[in-house]
Amino acid sequence: MKNKIDVAVLGIGRMGITHVEAAKASPYVNKIYGYEPDAERAVLRGKELEIEATSDLDSILNNPEIKLFYIASINEVHAEQTELALRAGKAVLCEKPMGESLAEAYRMVKAEEETGNFLQIGFELHYSKMYMKAKEWIDQGLIGTPVNCHCRYYSSEFHGKNTWRSNSKGTLIGEKLSHYLDLQRWFMGNEVEEVFSMNSPNVVDYFHHPDNHQINMRFENGATANLNFLMYLGETDHTDPLLEVLEKQSDDGHFLQYHIMGTKGAIETDVFRRRIRRWEFGDSPTQLTSKIVETIKYDKSEDQVWIHNTHGQNVRIAELVANGMKPENPVSDSLATMKLGFAAEISERENRIVKLLELV
Ligand SMILES: NC(=O)c1ccc[n+]([C@@H]2O[C@H](COP(=O)([O-])OP(=O)(O)OC[C@H]3O[C@@H](n4cnc5c(N)ncnc54)[C@H](O)[C@@H]3O)[C@@H](O)[C@H]2O)c1
């Protein structure tokens, strides 16, 4: 007989759907509640998602049967809602980012420390097969010691005019790149010591924040990494039913790749080509040699589990909370990623190298 809990999803927009579906799929969840601040929208979304939805936050905060909050609301309320939920005795899985400032991130950590309640941040790439495989290869020593790591992320503009995303005062470093900075730290297995980041003038003139970032990091052990992001090169998706989206995007300006270089080999992850590869370096009388020794491909039906396993993460969180277990990804680790992102923002504003220690 499984321990079953009731759960609430705060913010039942696009990401909220994923959380609701995961809760429906979990054998550990009894009843699912939804929350939207606008009463009409709450009713509408409740009907569409076939859950009980309300605009009365207190009613779910005070409901003792609800043990877990999935927070999928807009970024500016993540810190406030996480604190409210933790202090009401709930476990929380909150979407990234941990708020829009370092102070907000610390607010979440403080509430977690003071209550001792469960808090995990939605860095679901730790649950995604592509990145788990890369990490497994690294941990097996197959590339030796990682020495540098490059992430190239080019997409089309898909946030739209006058949305909370394009109007946000928070940057895309928190909203998008926190995932990809988090992976840099995970792969390198070391902490970033200093960061220098730049951006060029915007192409997307209606964004209230930069549309591109070039973030360079040096780790404590001397390894380096960078993340090169821009949000306009990929062809705009007009959703042609005759074209398979990722296949088209594989050669139309979209890139989401890591190249992780080690002393004995290298790894490439490639979302748009549905592929992960591993190189081995060798020695010959004349030169260092390099050979691709392993390639894994997967089918489009597996995209979700390979590149963005929010579903798997969210199902797992219900299991952890129902069984009184601890977060698998400690909040201190997510805080380190957020600090790196905020340090990159400072670097861009002040045009200088920022030491992570400055952010204590
Ligand atoms: N982990 C991931 O890969 C991933 C992917 C997409 C989005 N997200 C995160 O999920 C969150 C939601 O993104 P989305 O794509 O669903 O956006 P969305 O615009 O589709 O949905 C946001 C929802 O929040 C509601 N909302 C507004 N103010 C609110 C408040 N005060 N309290 C509760 N709800 C409120 C909106 O009405 C809307 O329904 C964001 O934090 C985003 O960063 C994470």
Coordinates of C-alpha atoms and ligand atoms in Angstrom, one line a residue:
M1 CA 0.0 0.0 0.0
K2 CA 1.6 3.3 -1.1
N3 CA 1.7 6.5 0.9
K4 CA -0.4 8.9 -1.1
I5 CA -0.4 12.7 -0.9
D6 CA -2.4 15.6 -2.3
V7 CA -0.4 18.1 -4.3
A8 CA -1.0 21.6 -5.6
V9 CA 0.4 23.2 -8.8
L10 CA 0.9 27.0 -8.6
G11 CA 0.7 28.6 -12.0
I12 CA -1.2 26.3 -14.4
G13 CA 0.2 27.7 -17.7
R14 CA 2.3 25.7 -20.1
M15 CA 4.8 24.3 -17.5
G16 CA 1.9 23.8 -15.1
I17 CA 0.5 21.3 -17.5
T18 CA 3.6 19.2 -17.3
H19 CA 3.4 19.2 -13.5
V20 CA -0.3 18.3 -13.5
E21 CA 0.3 15.4 -16.0
A22 CA 3.2 14.1 -13.9
A23 CA 1.0 14.2 -10.8
K24 CA -1.7 12.4 -12.6
A25 CA 0.9 9.7 -13.7
S26 CA 2.3 9.3 -10.2
P27 CA 1.1 6.4 -8.1
Y28 CA 1.9 8.5 -5.0
V29 CA -0.6 11.3 -5.7
N30 CA -4.3 11.3 -4.7
K31 CA -5.7 14.7 -5.5
I32 CA -4.4 17.6 -7.6
Y33 CA -5.2 21.2 -6.9
G34 CA -4.3 24.1 -9.1
Y35 CA -3.8 27.8 -8.3
E36 CA -4.0 30.9 -10.6
P37 CA -4.3 34.4 -9.1
D38 CA -7.1 35.4 -11.5
A39 CA -10.4 33.8 -10.5
E40 CA -11.8 33.4 -14.1
R41 CA -8.5 31.9 -15.3
A42 CA -8.5 29.5 -12.4
V43 CA -11.9 28.2 -13.4
L44 CA -11.0 27.9 -17.0
R45 CA -7.7 26.1 -16.5
G46 CA -9.2 23.9 -13.8
K47 CA -11.8 22.7 -16.4
E48 CA -9.2 22.3 -19.2
L49 CA -6.8 20.3 -17.0
E50 CA -9.6 18.5 -15.1
I51 CA -8.4 19.4 -11.7
E52 CA -9.8 21.5 -8.8
A53 CA -8.4 25.0 -9.3
T54 CA -8.7 28.1 -7.1
S55 CA -7.6 31.7 -6.9
D56 CA -7.6 31.5 -3.1
L57 CA -4.0 30.7 -2.2
D58 CA -4.7 30.5 1.5
S59 CA -7.2 27.7 1.0
I60 CA -4.5 25.4 -0.4
L61 CA -1.8 26.7 2.0
N62 CA -4.1 25.8 4.9
N63 CA -5.2 22.4 3.5
P64 CA -3.4 19.8 5.6
E65 CA -3.8 17.1 3.1
I66 CA -1.7 18.9 0.5
K67 CA 1.8 17.9 1.2
L68 CA 3.6 19.1 -1.9
F69 CA 3.6 22.3 -4.0
Y70 CA 4.8 22.3 -7.5
I71 CA 5.6 26.0 -8.3
A72 CA 5.3 26.7 -12.0
S73 CA 4.3 30.4 -11.7
I74 CA 6.0 33.3 -13.3
N75 CA 9.6 33.9 -12.0
E76 CA 8.9 37.1 -10.0
V77 CA 6.8 35.2 -7.5
H78 CA 9.0 32.1 -7.1
A79 CA 10.7 33.3 -3.9
E80 CA 7.6 34.6 -2.2
Q81 CA 5.5 31.5 -3.0
T82 CA 8.3 29.1 -2.0
E83 CA 8.7 30.8 1.3
L84 CA 4.9 30.8 2.0
A85 CA 4.7 27.1 1.1
L86 CA 7.7 26.0 3.2
R87 CA 6.5 28.0 6.2
A88 CA 3.0 26.4 5.8
G89 CA 4.7 23.0 6.2
K90 CA 4.7 22.0 2.5
A91 CA 7.4 20.3 0.5
V92 CA 8.3 22.3 -2.6
L93 CA 9.5 21.7 -6.1
C94 CA 10.0 25.2 -7.6
E95 CA 10.8 25.8 -11.2
K96 CA 14.0 27.6 -11.9
P97 CA 15.1 30.4 -11.5
M98 CA 15.4 30.8 -7.8
G99 CA 13.9 34.3 -8.1
E100 CA 15.2 37.2 -10.0
S101 CA 17.9 38.4 -7.6
L102 CA 20.5 37.0 -5.2
A103 CA 18.4 38.3 -2.3
E104 CA 15.4 36.3 -3.6
A105 CA 17.5 33.1 -3.9
Y106 CA 18.7 33.5 -0.4
R107 CA 15.1 34.1 0.8
M108 CA 14.3 30.6 -0.5
V109 CA 17.4 29.0 1.1
K110 CA 16.7 30.7 4.4
A111 CA 13.1 29.4 4.5
E112 CA 14.3 25.9 3.7
E113 CA 17.0 26.1 6.4
E114 CA 14.6 27.5 9.0
T115 CA 11.8 25.0 8.3
G116 CA 13.8 22.0 7.5
N117 CA 11.2 21.2 4.8
F118 CA 11.8 19.7 1.4
L119 CA 12.9 22.1 -1.3
Q120 CA 14.3 21.1 -4.7
I121 CA 14.7 23.4 -7.8
G122 CA 13.5 22.2 -11.2
F123 CA 16.9 21.6 -12.8
E124 CA 15.4 18.6 -14.6
L125 CA 18.4 18.2 -16.9
H126 CA 19.9 16.1 -14.1
Y127 CA 17.1 13.6 -14.9
S128 CA 17.5 13.7 -18.7
K129 CA 19.3 10.8 -20.3
M130 CA 21.5 12.8 -22.6
Y131 CA 23.2 14.7 -19.7
M132 CA 23.1 11.7 -17.3
K133 CA 25.0 9.7 -19.9
A134 CA 27.6 12.5 -20.3
K135 CA 28.0 12.7 -16.6
E136 CA 28.3 8.9 -16.3
W137 CA 31.1 8.8 -18.9
I138 CA 32.9 11.6 -17.1
D139 CA 32.5 9.8 -13.7
Q140 CA 33.8 6.6 -15.3
G141 CA 37.0 8.5 -16.2
L142 CA 36.4 7.9 -19.9
I143 CA 37.6 11.4 -20.9
G144 CA 40.2 11.8 -18.1
T145 CA 40.0 15.1 -16.3
P146 CA 37.6 17.6 -17.8
V147 CA 39.5 20.7 -18.7
N148 CA 37.1 22.8 -20.7
C149 CA 33.5 22.8 -21.7
H150 CA 31.7 24.7 -24.4
C151 CA 28.0 25.2 -24.7
R152 CA 26.6 26.6 -27.9
Y153 CA 22.9 27.5 -27.7
Y154 CA 21.3 29.3 -30.6
S155 CA 17.5 29.4 -31.0
S156 CA 14.8 31.4 -32.7
E157 CA 13.0 34.1 -30.8
F158 CA 10.1 32.2 -29.2
H159 CA 9.1 34.4 -26.2
G160 CA 6.9 36.8 -28.2
K161 CA 6.1 40.5 -27.8
N162 CA 4.6 41.8 -24.6
T163 CA 4.7 38.5 -22.6
W164 CA 5.9 38.2 -19.0
R165 CA 9.1 36.7 -20.4
S166 CA 9.9 39.5 -22.9
N167 CA 8.9 42.2 -20.4
S168 CA 10.7 40.6 -17.4
K169 CA 13.4 42.6 -15.6
G170 CA 15.1 39.3 -14.9
T171 CA 17.5 38.3 -17.7
L172 CA 17.6 35.2 -19.8
I173 CA 20.5 34.0 -17.7
G174 CA 18.0 33.1 -15.0
E175 CA 15.1 32.2 -17.2
K176 CA 16.9 30.0 -19.7
L177 CA 20.7 29.7 -19.1
S178 CA 20.5 28.7 -15.5
H179 CA 19.9 25.1 -16.8
Y180 CA 23.0 25.3 -19.0
L181 CA 25.3 26.9 -16.4
D182 CA 24.1 24.2 -14.0
L183 CA 25.2 21.5 -16.4
Q184 CA 28.7 23.2 -16.8
R185 CA 29.2 22.9 -13.0
W186 CA 27.8 19.3 -12.9
F187 CA 30.0 18.1 -15.8
M188 CA 33.2 19.8 -14.5
G189 CA 32.6 18.6 -11.0
N190 CA 34.2 21.7 -9.6
E191 CA 33.2 25.2 -8.5
V192 CA 33.5 28.3 -10.6
E193 CA 35.9 30.8 -9.2
E194 CA 35.4 33.7 -11.6
V195 CA 33.3 34.8 -14.5
F196 CA 33.4 37.3 -17.3
S197 CA 30.4 37.8 -19.5
M198 CA 29.5 40.1 -22.4
N199 CA 26.6 40.8 -24.6
S200 CA 26.3 42.6 -27.9
P201 CA 23.4 45.1 -28.7
N202 CA 20.0 43.5 -29.1
V203 CA 18.5 42.3 -32.3
V204 CA 15.2 41.6 -30.6
D205 CA 14.4 45.2 -29.7
Y206 CA 11.2 44.5 -27.7
F207 CA 13.1 42.4 -25.0
H208 CA 13.6 44.3 -21.8
H209 CA 16.8 42.4 -21.3
P210 CA 19.7 41.2 -23.5
D211 CA 18.9 38.6 -26.2
N212 CA 22.4 37.2 -26.2
H213 CA 25.1 36.3 -23.7
Q214 CA 28.7 35.1 -23.9
I215 CA 29.6 33.8 -20.5
N216 CA 33.2 32.7 -19.7
M217 CA 34.1 30.9 -16.5
R218 CA 37.2 29.7 -14.8
F219 CA 36.9 26.9 -12.2
E220 CA 38.9 26.6 -9.0
N221 CA 41.0 23.8 -10.5
G222 CA 41.9 25.9 -13.5
A223 CA 39.4 24.3 -16.0
T224 CA 37.5 26.8 -18.1
A225 CA 34.0 26.8 -19.7
N226 CA 31.9 29.0 -21.8
L227 CA 28.3 29.4 -22.8
N228 CA 27.4 31.2 -26.0
F229 CA 23.7 32.0 -26.3
L230 CA 21.6 34.0 -28.8
M231 CA 17.9 34.0 -29.5
Y232 CA 17.3 34.9 -33.1
L233 CA 19.3 32.9 -35.5
G234 CA 17.2 29.7 -35.8
E235 CA 14.4 29.9 -38.4
T236 CA 11.1 30.8 -36.9
D237 CA 8.9 27.8 -36.3
H238 CA 5.7 28.0 -38.3
T239 CA 4.7 24.5 -37.3
D240 CA 4.3 22.9 -40.7
P241 CA 2.5 19.6 -40.0
L242 CA 4.5 18.0 -42.8
L243 CA 7.8 18.7 -41.2
E244 CA 9.1 17.0 -38.1
V245 CA 10.2 20.0 -35.9
L246 CA 13.5 18.9 -34.5
E247 CA 14.6 17.4 -37.8
K248 CA 14.0 20.8 -39.5
Q249 CA 15.7 22.6 -36.6
S250 CA 18.8 20.4 -36.9
D251 CA 19.9 22.5 -39.9
D252 CA 18.1 25.8 -39.8
G253 CA 20.2 27.7 -37.3
H254 CA 19.2 26.0 -34.1
F255 CA 22.0 24.6 -31.9
L256 CA 22.1 23.2 -28.4
Q257 CA 25.4 21.4 -28.0
Y258 CA 28.0 20.8 -25.3
H259 CA 31.6 19.9 -26.1
I260 CA 33.3 18.6 -23.0
M261 CA 37.0 18.2 -23.4
G262 CA 39.0 16.0 -21.1
T263 CA 42.7 15.0 -20.9
K264 CA 41.9 11.6 -22.5
G265 CA 38.9 12.2 -24.6
A266 CA 35.8 14.4 -25.2
I267 CA 32.0 14.3 -25.3
E268 CA 29.5 16.0 -27.5
T269 CA 25.8 16.3 -26.7
D270 CA 23.6 17.5 -29.5
V271 CA 19.9 18.1 -28.9
F272 CA 19.0 19.0 -32.5
R273 CA 20.7 16.0 -33.9
R274 CA 19.4 13.6 -31.2
R275 CA 22.9 12.4 -30.6
I276 CA 25.6 12.0 -28.0
R277 CA 29.2 11.0 -29.0
R278 CA 32.4 10.2 -27.2
W279 CA 36.0 10.6 -28.5
E280 CA 39.1 8.9 -27.2
F281 CA 42.5 10.6 -27.5
G282 CA 45.6 8.5 -28.1
D283 CA 49.2 8.7 -28.8
S284 CA 51.2 7.9 -32.0
P285 CA 54.9 8.5 -32.8
T286 CA 54.0 11.7 -34.6
Q287 CA 51.0 13.2 -32.9
L288 CA 48.1 13.1 -30.4
T289 CA 45.3 11.2 -32.1
S290 CA 41.5 11.4 -31.7
K291 CA 38.8 8.9 -32.5
I292 CA 35.1 8.8 -32.1
V293 CA 34.5 5.5 -30.2
E294 CA 30.8 5.7 -29.1
T295 CA 27.7 7.3 -30.6
I296 CA 24.2 7.0 -29.2
K297 CA 21.2 8.1 -31.1
Y298 CA 17.6 8.0 -30.0
D299 CA 14.2 8.3 -31.6
K300 CA 12.0 11.3 -31.5
S301 CA 9.5 9.5 -29.3
E302 CA 12.2 9.6 -26.6
D303 CA 13.0 13.4 -26.9
Q304 CA 11.4 14.2 -23.6
V305 CA 13.4 11.6 -21.5
W306 CA 16.6 12.4 -23.4
I307 CA 16.6 16.2 -23.5
H308 CA 14.1 17.6 -21.0
N309 CA 12.8 15.1 -18.6
T310 CA 10.6 17.4 -16.5
H311 CA 8.0 14.6 -16.4
G312 CA 10.4 12.1 -14.9
Q313 CA 11.7 14.6 -12.4
N314 CA 8.2 15.6 -11.3
V315 CA 7.0 12.0 -10.9
R316 CA 10.1 11.3 -8.9
I317 CA 9.6 14.3 -6.6
A318 CA 6.1 13.1 -5.6
E319 CA 7.6 9.7 -4.7
L320 CA 10.4 11.3 -2.6
V321 CA 7.9 13.5 -0.7
A322 CA 5.3 10.8 -0.2
N323 CA 8.0 8.6 1.4
G324 CA 9.6 11.3 3.5
M325 CA 12.9 11.3 1.5
K326 CA 15.3 14.1 1.0
P327 CA 15.8 16.2 -2.2
E328 CA 18.1 14.4 -4.7
N329 CA 19.5 17.7 -5.9
P330 CA 20.3 19.8 -2.8
V331 CA 19.2 23.4 -2.8
S332 CA 22.8 24.5 -2.0
D333 CA 23.8 23.1 -5.4
S334 CA 21.1 25.1 -7.2
L335 CA 22.1 28.2 -5.2
A336 CA 25.7 27.8 -6.5
T337 CA 24.3 27.8 -10.1
M338 CA 22.2 30.8 -9.4
K339 CA 25.1 32.7 -8.0
L340 CA 27.1 32.0 -11.1
G341 CA 24.3 33.5 -13.2
F342 CA 24.0 36.6 -11.0
A343 CA 27.8 37.0 -11.2
A344 CA 27.6 36.9 -15.0
E345 CA 24.9 39.6 -14.9
I346 CA 27.2 41.8 -12.7
S347 CA 30.0 41.2 -15.0
E348 CA 28.0 42.3 -18.0
R349 CA 26.7 45.4 -16.2
E350 CA 30.1 46.4 -14.8
N351 CA 32.3 45.1 -17.7
R352 CA 34.7 43.3 -15.4
I353 CA 35.7 39.8 -14.2
V354 CA 33.6 38.9 -11.1
K355 CA 34.9 36.5 -8.4
L356 CA 32.1 34.3 -7.1
L357 CA 33.4 35.0 -3.6
E358 CA 32.2 38.6 -4.0
L359 CA 28.6 37.3 -3.9
V360 CA 28.6 36.0 -0.3
Ligands
LIG1 N1 12.3 23.5 -16.3 C1 12.0 23.9 -17.5 O1 12.5 23.4 -18.5 C2 11.0 25.0 -17.8 C3 10.4 25.1 -19.0 C4 9.5 26.1 -19.2 C5 9.1 26.9 -18.1 N2 9.7 26.8 -16.9 C6 9.4 27.7 -15.8 O2 8.1 27.5 -15.5 C7 7.5 28.7 -15.0 C8 6.2 29.0 -15.9 O3 6.6 29.0 -17.2 P1 5.4 28.7 -18.3 O4 6.2 28.4 -19.6 O5 4.5 27.8 -17.8 O6 4.8 30.2 -18.5 P2 3.2 30.4 -18.8 O7 3.2 31.9 -19.1 O8 2.7 29.5 -19.8 O9 2.5 30.1 -17.4 C9 2.7 30.9 -16.3 C10 1.4 30.8 -15.5 O10 1.5 31.5 -14.2 C11 0.3 32.2 -14.0 N3 0.6 33.2 -13.0 C12 0.8 34.6 -13.2 N4 1.0 35.2 -12.0 C13 0.9 34.2 -11.0 C14 1.0 34.2 -9.6 N5 1.3 35.3 -8.9 N6 0.9 33.0 -9.0 C15 0.7 31.8 -9.7 N7 0.5 31.8 -11.0 C16 0.7 33.0 -11.7 C17 -0.1 32.7 -15.3 O11 -1.4 33.1 -15.4 C18 0.2 31.5 -16.2 O12 -0.9 30.6 -16.2 C19 8.6 29.8 -15.2 O13 9.2 29.9 -14.0 C20 9.5 29.1 -16.2 O14 10.9 29.6 -16.0 C21 10.7 25.8 -16.7

